[in-house]
Amino acid sequence: MLEGCVPWPEEFAHRYREAGHWRGELLGDLVRPWARRDPARTALVGGGVRWSYAELDRRADRLAAGLAARGMAPRERVVVQLPNVPELVVLCLALFRLGALPVFALPAHRESELRHLLEASAASWLVVPDRYLGEDHRVLARRVEEVGGVGRERVLVAGDAEEFTALGDADADPAPLPPPDPGDVALFLLSGGTTGLPKLIPRTHQDYVYNLRVTAQNARLGPGDAYLAVLPVAHNYALGCPGALGTLHTGGKVVLAPTPSIDDTFPLVERERVTVTGLVPPLALLWKDAAAALSADLSSLRLVQVGGAKFGAEAARAFGPALGCSLQQSFGMAEGLLCQSAPDDPPEVVATTQGRPLSPADEIRVVDSRGADVAPGEPGELLTRGPYTIRGYYRAEEHNAVAFTPDGFFRTGDLVRLLPGGHLVVEGRIKDQINRGGDKIAAEELENHLLAHPRIHDCAVVATPDALLGERVCAFVVPRGEHAPDRAEVTRFLRERGVAAFKLPDRVERAGSLPRTAVGKVDKNTLRSAARRTSEAGGAA
Ligand code: OOB
């Protein structure tokens, strides 16, 4: 494996190969069998194009050759920030074939996050769109182009490139490329983060192909399916669970929604006869209400996955009947483990649990704060290891020592209960993170930004409950001097620092000092209660 990654011990690798989970497959080969067998079959629809498997395959080969001709080499890191445009799918396949390693930034990320990703991955390339949702990403690229080892000529732009290189110009006659090793890293996903900055998650070709296979199987995905990518394909959920790549693996049609809005997604469901999609809970609530209110024909839908944050039992019960399809709860993480409802789970189990681990080789432990197994059915922290769960973050030796047990279990930071049938119920979390409708915000990262404000002496960020988003961000600030910055000022400041909009505090509360625990740590439980009390009272503290 690439230096800086933690391989699975040989004993485990052997076991996963023997069991047939790891089959030496390459992500770059995903569409090849379909392109040969049924070249005219539709693979990808979006951004005004409709490409067959043969067309997608050919474009990926030409792009891989074009990038190689421009000097892109195997194992170079490529920070990819593209929304759901067809270029993203072609680029993924091209990079996988070349053995260059995409580091997936979210479309919502801004200068601060891009800078970090470029640095942490020591990237040599950056790919951005020209514009997306009012943001000119070339302006962003100009601010960060010197970070890592990028430089102007290695910024590629989908669309109007201005002084950069147009992604469309990376085009050459396909030449044979040496295939990457299936056990080597193929892509980097981002952790939701609990510490200062998000960690990079190295996923190998064969572990990610396995990820695609188990999720596609659990969704009973086949060539007759049309998967609508509502959420960013750059995120694990819509990329590979089964997402766009899992759909291509099984010969289905991938439909790209340009934004997650109902205005964009419902007409696509109708026009493309979409059968499967994946949503976060706030979108699922929106779909449920909109399906009743609007006259869109959603009759083609057979399965909707909901995950990324807890989907309450009441909403879950009402969801299927409202949309006339099955619900599948999905509890996943970029680090690997995926739990999902199974097609034959009784409706009440689907409504009240977050499903079961997808692989027979997934190992699960539920432990107390001392690391001892809790009694069956009791809540505790979920630990896991398995054939598609990483053994370490990229270049993060120190953090890995706390994020993983000595015997290789990943500490998820999620509080769960394990039911006798193997289903998990997510009860909360112990990691210092806010889950804002599926968007993850590491408290410490936001606190570090806030502490840079000249009028903030101390601060703490906590979640407050919210009916639609599940949680919102509340920042307690202790001012330096008389006047605490208000929410408008904090928003302006964070935007200026290039922080993604989804991390901006929904509330800013002034505090005289922060409550401390007996050992001197900020007492976030007390702050969470205070935030809850004031939001219930409907006013500021
Ligand atoms: C997905 O992945 P990430 O990496 O953005 O976030 C993982 C974390 C989990 O550790 C958990 O805290 C939370 O998100 N989470 C859920 C959940 N699904 C994810 N919490 C409660 N209920 C759920 N259903 O979010 C992700 C990756 C693949 C598939 C689906 C979601």
Coordinates of C-alpha atoms and ligand atoms in Angstrom, one line a residue:
M1 CA 0.0 0.0 0.0
L2 CA 0.9 3.6 -0.5
E3 CA 3.3 4.8 2.2
G4 CA 1.4 6.5 5.0
C5 CA -1.4 3.9 4.9
V6 CA -2.0 1.1 7.3
P7 CA -2.5 -2.3 5.6
W8 CA -4.7 -5.1 6.9
P9 CA -2.5 -7.7 8.7
E10 CA -1.8 -10.6 6.3
E11 CA -3.8 -13.0 8.4
F12 CA -6.9 -10.9 7.7
A13 CA -6.1 -10.2 4.1
H14 CA -5.8 -13.9 3.6
R15 CA -9.1 -14.5 5.2
Y16 CA -10.9 -11.9 3.1
R17 CA -9.4 -13.3 -0.1
E18 CA -10.3 -16.9 0.9
A19 CA -13.9 -15.9 1.7
G20 CA -14.1 -14.3 -1.8
H21 CA -14.7 -10.8 -0.5
W22 CA -11.5 -9.5 -2.1
R23 CA -11.2 -10.7 -5.6
G24 CA -8.4 -8.6 -7.0
E25 CA -10.8 -6.4 -8.9
L26 CA -10.0 -2.9 -10.1
L27 CA -12.3 0.1 -9.9
G28 CA -11.2 1.3 -13.3
D29 CA -12.6 -1.9 -14.8
L30 CA -16.2 -1.4 -13.5
V31 CA -17.9 -0.5 -16.8
R32 CA -15.8 -2.7 -19.1
P33 CA -17.9 -5.9 -19.0
W34 CA -21.1 -3.9 -19.8
A35 CA -19.3 -1.8 -22.5
R36 CA -18.4 -5.1 -24.2
R37 CA -21.6 -7.1 -23.6
D38 CA -24.1 -4.3 -24.2
P39 CA -22.4 -1.2 -25.5
A40 CA -25.5 0.8 -26.3
R41 CA -27.0 0.4 -22.8
T42 CA -27.4 3.8 -21.1
A43 CA -24.8 4.3 -18.3
L44 CA -25.0 8.0 -17.4
V45 CA -27.6 10.8 -17.7
G46 CA -27.0 14.3 -16.5
G47 CA -25.8 17.8 -17.5
G48 CA -27.5 17.5 -20.8
V49 CA -25.8 14.3 -21.9
R50 CA -26.9 10.7 -22.2
W51 CA -23.9 8.3 -22.5
S52 CA -23.9 4.6 -23.2
Y53 CA -21.6 2.2 -21.5
A54 CA -19.4 2.2 -24.6
E55 CA -19.3 6.0 -24.7
L56 CA -18.5 6.3 -21.0
D57 CA -15.8 3.6 -21.3
R58 CA -14.2 5.3 -24.3
R59 CA -14.3 8.7 -22.7
A60 CA -12.6 7.4 -19.5
D61 CA -9.8 5.8 -21.6
R62 CA -9.3 9.0 -23.6
L63 CA -9.3 11.1 -20.4
A64 CA -6.8 8.8 -18.7
A65 CA -4.5 9.0 -21.7
G66 CA -4.9 12.7 -21.9
L67 CA -4.1 13.2 -18.2
A68 CA -1.1 10.8 -18.5
A69 CA 0.1 12.9 -21.5
R70 CA 0.0 16.0 -19.3
G71 CA 2.2 14.4 -16.8
M72 CA -0.2 12.9 -14.3
A73 CA 1.4 9.8 -12.7
P74 CA 0.2 6.8 -10.8
R75 CA -0.2 7.5 -7.0
E76 CA -0.3 11.2 -7.4
R77 CA -3.1 12.7 -5.4
V78 CA -5.8 14.7 -7.2
V79 CA -8.1 16.8 -5.1
V80 CA -11.4 16.6 -7.0
Q81 CA -14.1 19.1 -6.2
L82 CA -16.9 18.6 -8.7
P83 CA -20.7 18.7 -8.3
N84 CA -22.9 16.0 -9.8
V85 CA -21.8 16.5 -13.4
P86 CA -21.0 13.7 -16.0
E87 CA -17.3 14.8 -16.0
L88 CA -17.0 13.6 -12.4
V89 CA -17.9 10.1 -13.3
V90 CA -15.6 10.0 -16.3
L91 CA -12.8 11.5 -14.2
C92 CA -13.2 8.9 -11.4
L93 CA -12.9 6.0 -13.9
A94 CA -10.0 7.7 -15.7
L95 CA -8.1 8.3 -12.4
F96 CA -8.8 4.7 -11.3
R97 CA -7.4 3.4 -14.6
L98 CA -4.4 5.6 -14.3
G99 CA -3.8 4.7 -10.7
A100 CA -3.9 8.4 -9.7
L101 CA -5.7 9.0 -6.5
P102 CA -8.8 11.2 -6.2
V103 CA -9.2 13.0 -2.9
F104 CA -12.9 13.8 -2.8
A105 CA -13.8 17.4 -1.7
L106 CA -17.4 18.3 -1.3
P107 CA -18.9 20.9 -3.6
A108 CA -19.7 22.9 -0.5
H109 CA -16.1 23.1 0.6
R110 CA -14.3 26.4 0.4
E111 CA -10.8 27.7 0.7
S112 CA -10.2 26.5 4.2
E113 CA -11.2 22.9 3.5
L114 CA -9.5 22.8 0.1
R115 CA -6.3 24.1 1.5
H116 CA -6.3 21.4 4.2
L117 CA -7.1 18.6 1.7
L118 CA -4.3 19.8 -0.7
E119 CA -1.8 19.9 2.2
A120 CA -2.8 16.8 3.9
S121 CA -2.7 14.7 0.7
A122 CA 0.3 16.5 -0.7
A123 CA -1.8 16.8 -3.9
S124 CA -0.2 17.5 -7.3
W125 CA -3.5 18.3 -9.0
L126 CA -6.8 20.1 -8.3
V127 CA -10.0 19.7 -10.3
V128 CA -12.8 22.2 -10.0
P129 CA -15.9 23.3 -11.9
D130 CA -16.0 26.7 -13.4
R131 CA -19.1 27.8 -11.4
Y132 CA -21.5 26.0 -9.2
L133 CA -24.5 27.4 -7.3
G134 CA -23.3 31.0 -7.6
E135 CA -19.7 30.3 -6.6
D136 CA -16.8 30.8 -9.0
H137 CA -14.5 27.9 -8.2
R138 CA -11.8 29.3 -10.4
V139 CA -11.5 32.2 -7.9
L140 CA -11.2 29.5 -5.1
A141 CA -8.6 27.7 -7.2
R142 CA -6.6 30.9 -7.6
R143 CA -6.4 31.2 -3.8
V144 CA -5.2 27.7 -3.2
E145 CA -3.3 26.8 -6.4
E146 CA 0.1 27.0 -4.8
V147 CA -0.8 24.8 -1.8
G148 CA 0.5 21.2 -1.8
G149 CA 2.4 20.9 -5.0
V150 CA -0.2 22.0 -7.5
G151 CA 0.6 25.1 -9.5
R152 CA -1.5 26.8 -12.2
E153 CA -1.0 24.3 -15.0
R154 CA -2.2 21.4 -12.8
V155 CA -5.5 23.0 -12.0
L156 CA -8.1 21.4 -14.3
V157 CA -11.5 23.1 -14.8
A158 CA -14.7 21.4 -15.9
G159 CA -16.1 24.1 -18.2
D160 CA -14.6 27.5 -19.0
A161 CA -11.0 27.2 -17.7
E162 CA -9.9 30.8 -18.0
E163 CA -6.1 30.7 -17.3
F164 CA -6.2 27.1 -16.1
T165 CA -6.4 23.9 -18.1
A166 CA -9.8 22.7 -19.4
L167 CA -10.5 19.2 -18.3
G168 CA -12.0 18.7 -21.7
D169 CA -8.6 19.3 -23.3
A170 CA -7.1 16.4 -21.5
D171 CA -7.9 14.0 -24.3
A172 CA -5.7 11.6 -26.2
D173 CA -5.8 8.3 -28.0
P174 CA -5.9 5.5 -25.5
A175 CA -2.6 3.8 -24.8
P176 CA -2.2 0.8 -22.6
L177 CA -1.5 1.8 -19.0
P178 CA 0.1 -0.5 -16.4
P179 CA -2.8 -1.6 -14.1
P180 CA -2.6 -0.6 -10.4
D181 CA -2.4 -3.2 -7.7
P182 CA -6.0 -4.1 -6.5
G183 CA -4.7 -4.0 -2.9
D184 CA -3.4 -0.5 -3.2
V185 CA -5.2 2.7 -2.5
A186 CA -7.6 3.9 -5.2
L187 CA -9.3 6.9 -3.6
F188 CA -9.4 9.0 -0.5
L189 CA -12.7 9.8 1.3
L190 CA -13.0 12.4 4.1
S191 CA -13.8 11.6 7.7
G192 CA -16.5 13.6 9.3
G193 CA -13.8 14.6 11.7
T194 CA -13.8 15.0 15.5
T195 CA -10.4 16.6 15.8
G196 CA -9.1 19.9 14.4
L197 CA -9.2 18.9 10.7
P198 CA -10.8 16.1 8.7
K199 CA -8.6 13.0 8.2
L200 CA -8.1 11.3 4.9
I201 CA -9.5 7.8 4.5
P202 CA -7.6 5.5 2.0
R203 CA -9.8 3.0 0.3
T204 CA -8.3 0.3 -1.9
H205 CA -9.6 -1.0 -5.2
Q206 CA -10.7 -4.3 -3.9
D207 CA -12.2 -3.2 -0.6
Y208 CA -14.2 -0.5 -2.4
V209 CA -15.4 -2.9 -5.1
Y210 CA -16.5 -5.2 -2.3
N211 CA -18.3 -2.2 -0.8
L212 CA -20.1 -1.7 -4.1
R213 CA -21.0 -5.3 -4.4
V214 CA -22.5 -5.8 -1.0
T215 CA -24.5 -2.6 -1.2
A216 CA -25.7 -3.3 -4.7
Q217 CA -26.7 -6.8 -3.6
N218 CA -28.6 -5.6 -0.6
A219 CA -30.5 -3.1 -2.8
R220 CA -31.2 -5.9 -5.3
L221 CA -29.7 -3.6 -7.9
G222 CA -29.6 -4.9 -11.5
P223 CA -29.4 -3.7 -15.1
G224 CA -33.0 -2.6 -15.0
D225 CA -32.4 0.0 -12.3
A226 CA -32.0 3.7 -12.6
Y227 CA -30.2 5.3 -9.6
L228 CA -30.7 9.0 -9.0
A229 CA -27.7 10.7 -7.3
V230 CA -29.3 13.4 -5.3
L231 CA -26.5 13.8 -2.7
P232 CA -23.0 14.7 -3.9
V233 CA -21.4 11.8 -5.7
A234 CA -18.2 13.0 -4.1
H235 CA -19.5 11.5 -0.8
N236 CA -19.2 7.8 -0.1
Y237 CA -23.0 7.4 0.2
A238 CA -23.8 8.5 -3.3
L239 CA -20.5 7.3 -4.7
G240 CA -20.4 3.7 -3.6
C241 CA -23.2 2.6 -1.2
P242 CA -24.2 1.6 -3.9
G243 CA -24.4 5.1 -5.4
A244 CA -23.1 5.9 -8.9
L245 CA -20.3 3.3 -8.9
G246 CA -22.4 0.5 -7.5
T247 CA -25.0 1.2 -10.2
L248 CA -22.4 1.1 -13.0
H249 CA -21.0 -2.1 -11.5
T250 CA -24.4 -3.8 -12.0
G251 CA -25.2 -2.3 -15.5
G252 CA -27.8 0.1 -14.3
K253 CA -28.4 3.7 -15.3
V254 CA -26.9 6.6 -13.2
V255 CA -28.9 9.8 -13.3
L256 CA -27.2 12.9 -11.8
A257 CA -29.3 15.5 -10.1
P258 CA -27.5 18.9 -10.5
T259 CA -28.8 19.9 -7.0
P260 CA -30.7 18.1 -4.3
S261 CA -33.8 20.4 -4.7
I262 CA -37.2 18.9 -5.3
D263 CA -37.4 21.1 -8.5
D264 CA -34.4 19.2 -9.9
T265 CA -35.0 15.8 -8.5
F266 CA -38.8 15.1 -9.0
P267 CA -38.8 15.8 -12.8
L268 CA -35.8 13.5 -13.1
V269 CA -37.5 10.7 -11.3
E270 CA -40.4 11.1 -13.6
R271 CA -38.5 11.4 -16.9
E272 CA -35.8 8.8 -16.2
R273 CA -38.1 6.3 -14.4
V274 CA -35.8 6.3 -11.4
T275 CA -36.0 3.2 -9.3
V276 CA -33.5 3.8 -6.5
T277 CA -32.1 6.8 -4.7
G278 CA -30.4 7.7 -1.4
L279 CA -31.4 10.7 0.8
V280 CA -30.5 12.2 4.1
P281 CA -33.4 12.5 6.7
P282 CA -34.2 16.2 6.1
L283 CA -34.6 15.5 2.3
A284 CA -36.6 12.4 3.1
L285 CA -39.0 14.5 5.1
L286 CA -39.2 16.9 2.3
W287 CA -39.9 14.2 -0.3
K288 CA -42.6 12.7 1.9
D289 CA -44.4 16.0 2.2
A290 CA -43.8 17.0 -1.4
A291 CA -44.9 13.7 -2.8
A292 CA -48.4 14.3 -1.3
A293 CA -48.5 18.0 -2.3
L294 CA -47.2 17.8 -5.8
S295 CA -48.5 15.8 -8.7
A296 CA -45.1 14.3 -9.8
D297 CA -45.2 10.7 -11.0
L298 CA -42.9 8.9 -8.6
S299 CA -44.4 5.5 -9.4
S300 CA -41.1 4.1 -10.8
L301 CA -39.4 4.4 -7.3
R302 CA -39.0 1.0 -5.6
L303 CA -36.3 1.7 -3.0
V304 CA -35.2 4.8 -1.2
Q305 CA -32.3 4.7 1.2
V306 CA -32.2 7.1 4.1
G307 CA -29.1 7.6 6.1
G308 CA -26.2 9.9 7.1
A309 CA -28.1 10.9 10.3
K310 CA -30.7 9.2 12.4
F311 CA -34.1 8.8 10.7
G312 CA -36.8 8.8 13.5
A313 CA -39.1 5.8 13.7
E314 CA -42.3 7.9 13.2
A315 CA -41.1 9.5 10.0
A316 CA -39.7 6.1 8.9
R317 CA -43.0 4.4 9.3
A318 CA -44.8 7.0 7.2
F319 CA -42.2 7.2 4.5
G320 CA -42.8 4.1 2.4
P321 CA -46.6 4.5 2.3
A322 CA -46.2 8.2 1.3
L323 CA -43.9 7.4 -1.6
G324 CA -45.2 4.0 -2.5
C325 CA -41.8 2.4 -2.2
S326 CA -39.6 0.5 0.2
L327 CA -37.4 2.3 2.8
Q328 CA -33.9 1.2 3.5
Q329 CA -32.2 2.7 6.5
S330 CA -28.5 3.2 5.9
F331 CA -26.0 3.8 8.7
G332 CA -22.6 4.1 7.1
M333 CA -19.3 5.8 7.5
A334 CA -16.5 6.7 5.1
E335 CA -14.2 4.6 7.2
G336 CA -16.0 1.6 6.0
L337 CA -18.7 -0.3 7.9
L338 CA -22.2 -0.1 6.4
C339 CA -25.4 -1.2 8.2
Q340 CA -28.6 -1.3 6.2
S341 CA -32.0 -2.7 6.4
A342 CA -32.4 -5.9 4.4
P343 CA -35.1 -6.4 1.8
D344 CA -36.8 -9.1 3.9
D345 CA -36.7 -7.1 7.2
P346 CA -40.2 -6.7 8.7
P347 CA -41.5 -3.0 8.3
E348 CA -41.3 -2.4 12.0
V349 CA -37.6 -3.5 12.1
V350 CA -36.9 -1.2 9.1
A351 CA -38.6 1.7 10.9
T352 CA -36.9 1.3 14.3
T353 CA -33.4 0.1 13.5
Q354 CA -30.5 1.3 11.4
G355 CA -30.1 -2.2 9.8
R356 CA -27.4 -4.9 10.1
P357 CA -23.8 -4.9 9.0
L358 CA -23.6 -5.9 5.4
S359 CA -20.7 -8.4 5.4
P360 CA -20.5 -11.7 7.2
A361 CA -16.9 -10.7 7.9
D362 CA -17.8 -7.4 9.7
E363 CA -16.9 -7.7 13.3
I364 CA -18.8 -5.6 15.8
R365 CA -18.2 -4.8 19.5
V366 CA -20.3 -2.6 21.7
V367 CA -18.2 -1.3 24.6
D368 CA -18.4 0.9 27.7
S369 CA -16.1 3.8 28.4
R370 CA -13.4 1.4 29.8
G371 CA -13.5 -0.6 26.6
A372 CA -15.3 -3.6 28.1
D373 CA -18.2 -5.3 26.2
V374 CA -21.5 -4.1 27.5
A375 CA -24.3 -6.5 28.4
P376 CA -26.3 -7.6 25.3
G377 CA -28.8 -4.9 24.2
E378 CA -27.2 -2.2 26.4
P379 CA -25.9 1.0 24.7
G380 CA -22.2 1.5 24.2
E381 CA -19.7 2.7 21.7
L382 CA -19.6 0.8 18.4
L383 CA -16.2 -0.7 17.5
T384 CA -15.7 -2.5 14.2
R385 CA -13.3 -4.1 11.8
G386 CA -13.8 -5.9 8.6
P387 CA -13.0 -6.3 4.9
Y388 CA -14.0 -2.8 3.9
T389 CA -13.1 -0.9 7.1
I390 CA -9.8 0.9 7.2
R391 CA -7.1 0.1 9.7
G392 CA -5.8 3.6 9.8
Y393 CA -6.2 7.2 8.4
Y394 CA -3.6 8.5 5.9
R395 CA -0.4 9.9 7.5
A396 CA -2.0 10.1 10.9
E397 CA 0.0 7.8 13.2
E398 CA -0.7 9.7 16.4
H399 CA -4.5 10.0 15.7
N400 CA -4.6 6.3 14.6
A401 CA -3.3 5.3 18.0
V402 CA -6.5 6.6 19.6
A403 CA -9.0 6.1 16.8
F404 CA -8.2 2.4 16.6
T405 CA -7.8 -0.3 19.2
P406 CA -4.4 -2.1 19.3
D407 CA -6.1 -5.1 17.6
G408 CA -7.4 -3.0 14.7
F409 CA -11.0 -2.1 15.6
F410 CA -12.1 1.3 14.5
R411 CA -13.7 3.4 17.3
T412 CA -16.7 4.8 15.5
G413 CA -17.6 7.3 18.2
D414 CA -21.3 6.2 17.7
L415 CA -23.4 5.0 20.6
V416 CA -25.5 2.0 19.6
R417 CA -27.5 -0.9 20.9
L418 CA -27.2 -4.3 19.3
L419 CA -30.4 -6.2 19.1
P420 CA -30.6 -10.0 19.3
G421 CA -31.3 -10.3 15.5
G422 CA -28.1 -8.4 14.8
H423 CA -29.7 -5.0 14.0
L424 CA -28.2 -1.9 15.4
V425 CA -30.0 1.1 16.8
V426 CA -28.0 4.4 16.8
E427 CA -28.6 6.1 20.2
G428 CA -26.3 9.0 20.0
R429 CA -22.6 9.7 19.8
I430 CA -19.6 10.3 22.0
K431 CA -17.5 12.0 19.3
D432 CA -17.4 15.7 19.5
Q433 CA -19.2 16.3 16.2
I434 CA -22.4 17.9 15.1
N435 CA -24.5 16.0 12.5
R436 CA -26.5 18.8 10.7
G437 CA -28.9 16.7 8.6
G438 CA -26.1 14.4 7.5
D439 CA -23.4 17.2 7.1
K440 CA -20.7 16.5 9.7
I441 CA -19.1 19.3 11.6
A442 CA -16.1 18.7 13.9
A443 CA -16.6 20.9 16.9
E444 CA -12.9 21.4 17.4
E445 CA -12.4 22.6 13.8
L446 CA -15.0 25.2 14.1
E447 CA -13.8 26.2 17.6
N448 CA -10.3 26.8 16.2
H449 CA -11.7 29.1 13.5
L450 CA -13.8 31.0 16.1
L451 CA -10.8 31.4 18.4
A452 CA -9.0 33.3 15.6
H453 CA -11.5 36.1 16.0
P454 CA -10.0 39.1 17.8
R455 CA -13.0 39.5 20.0
I456 CA -13.4 35.9 21.0
H457 CA -11.5 34.8 24.1
D458 CA -12.9 31.3 24.4
C459 CA -15.6 29.3 22.8
A460 CA -17.4 25.9 22.6
V461 CA -19.6 24.5 19.8
V462 CA -22.4 22.1 20.5
A463 CA -25.4 20.6 18.8
T464 CA -29.0 21.7 19.5
P465 CA -31.9 19.5 18.5
D466 CA -33.9 20.6 15.4
A467 CA -37.1 19.1 14.0
L468 CA -36.0 19.2 10.4
L469 CA -32.2 18.9 10.5
G470 CA -31.9 16.7 13.6
E471 CA -29.2 19.0 14.9
R472 CA -28.1 22.5 14.4
V473 CA -24.8 24.3 15.4
C474 CA -24.8 26.4 18.5
A475 CA -21.6 28.4 19.4
F476 CA -21.0 29.7 22.9
V477 CA -18.5 32.5 22.9
V478 CA -16.8 34.2 25.7
P479 CA -15.9 37.7 24.5
R480 CA -12.5 39.4 24.8
G481 CA -13.5 42.8 26.0
E482 CA -17.1 44.2 26.2
H483 CA -18.8 43.2 23.1
A484 CA -19.3 39.6 21.9
P485 CA -19.5 39.3 18.1
D486 CA -23.1 38.4 17.1
R487 CA -24.1 35.8 14.6
A488 CA -23.9 38.1 11.6
E489 CA -20.4 39.1 12.6
V490 CA -19.4 35.5 13.2
T491 CA -20.8 34.4 9.8
R492 CA -19.0 37.2 8.0
F493 CA -15.7 36.3 9.8
L494 CA -16.0 32.5 9.0
R495 CA -16.9 33.2 5.4
E496 CA -13.9 35.4 5.0
R497 CA -11.8 32.6 6.3
G498 CA -13.2 30.3 3.6
V499 CA -15.2 28.0 5.8
A500 CA -18.0 25.9 4.2
A501 CA -21.4 27.3 4.7
F502 CA -22.9 24.2 6.3
K503 CA -20.5 24.7 9.3
L504 CA -21.7 28.3 10.1
P505 CA -23.3 28.4 13.5
D506 CA -27.1 28.6 13.5
R507 CA -26.9 30.3 16.9
V508 CA -24.2 32.3 18.7
E509 CA -24.7 32.7 22.4
R510 CA -22.6 35.0 24.6
A511 CA -21.2 33.4 27.8
G512 CA -19.3 34.9 30.7
S513 CA -17.2 31.8 31.0
L514 CA -17.5 28.2 29.9
P515 CA -18.5 25.5 32.4
R516 CA -15.8 23.0 33.2
T517 CA -15.8 19.3 34.3
A518 CA -14.0 18.1 37.4
V519 CA -10.9 17.4 35.2
G520 CA -11.0 20.9 33.6
K521 CA -12.5 20.0 30.2
V522 CA -15.3 22.2 28.8
D523 CA -18.5 20.7 30.0
K524 CA -20.4 20.2 26.8
N525 CA -23.3 18.4 28.4
T526 CA -24.1 21.4 30.4
L527 CA -23.8 23.6 27.4
R528 CA -26.0 21.3 25.3
S529 CA -28.7 21.5 28.1
A530 CA -28.4 25.3 28.2
A531 CA -28.7 25.5 24.4
R532 CA -31.7 23.2 24.5
R533 CA -33.4 25.2 27.3
T534 CA -33.0 28.5 25.5
S535 CA -34.2 27.1 22.1
E536 CA -37.3 25.6 23.9
A537 CA -37.9 29.0 25.5
G538 CA -37.6 30.4 22.0
G539 CA -35.0 33.0 22.8
A540 CA -31.4 33.8 23.3
A541 CA -29.6 33.1 26.5
Ligands
OOB1 C1 -22.2 8.7 6.1 O1 -20.9 8.7 6.2 P1 -20.0 9.8 7.0 O2 -18.6 9.3 6.9 O3 -20.3 11.2 6.4 O4 -20.5 9.9 8.5 C2 -20.5 8.8 9.3 C3 -21.2 9.1 10.6 C4 -21.5 7.9 11.4 O5 -20.4 7.6 12.2 C5 -22.7 8.4 12.3 O6 -22.2 9.2 13.3 C6 -23.5 9.2 11.3 O7 -22.5 9.6 10.3 N1 -24.5 8.4 10.6 C7 -25.7 8.1 11.2 C8 -26.4 7.3 10.2 N2 -25.6 7.3 9.1 C9 -24.5 7.9 9.4 N3 -26.2 8.3 12.4 C10 -27.4 7.8 12.6 N4 -28.2 7.1 11.7 C11 -27.7 6.8 10.5 N5 -28.5 6.2 9.6 O8 -22.9 9.5 6.7 C12 -22.8 7.6 5.3 C13 -22.0 6.8 4.6 C14 -22.5 5.7 3.8 C15 -23.8 5.5 3.8 C16 -24.7 6.3 4.5 C17 -24.2 7.3 5.3

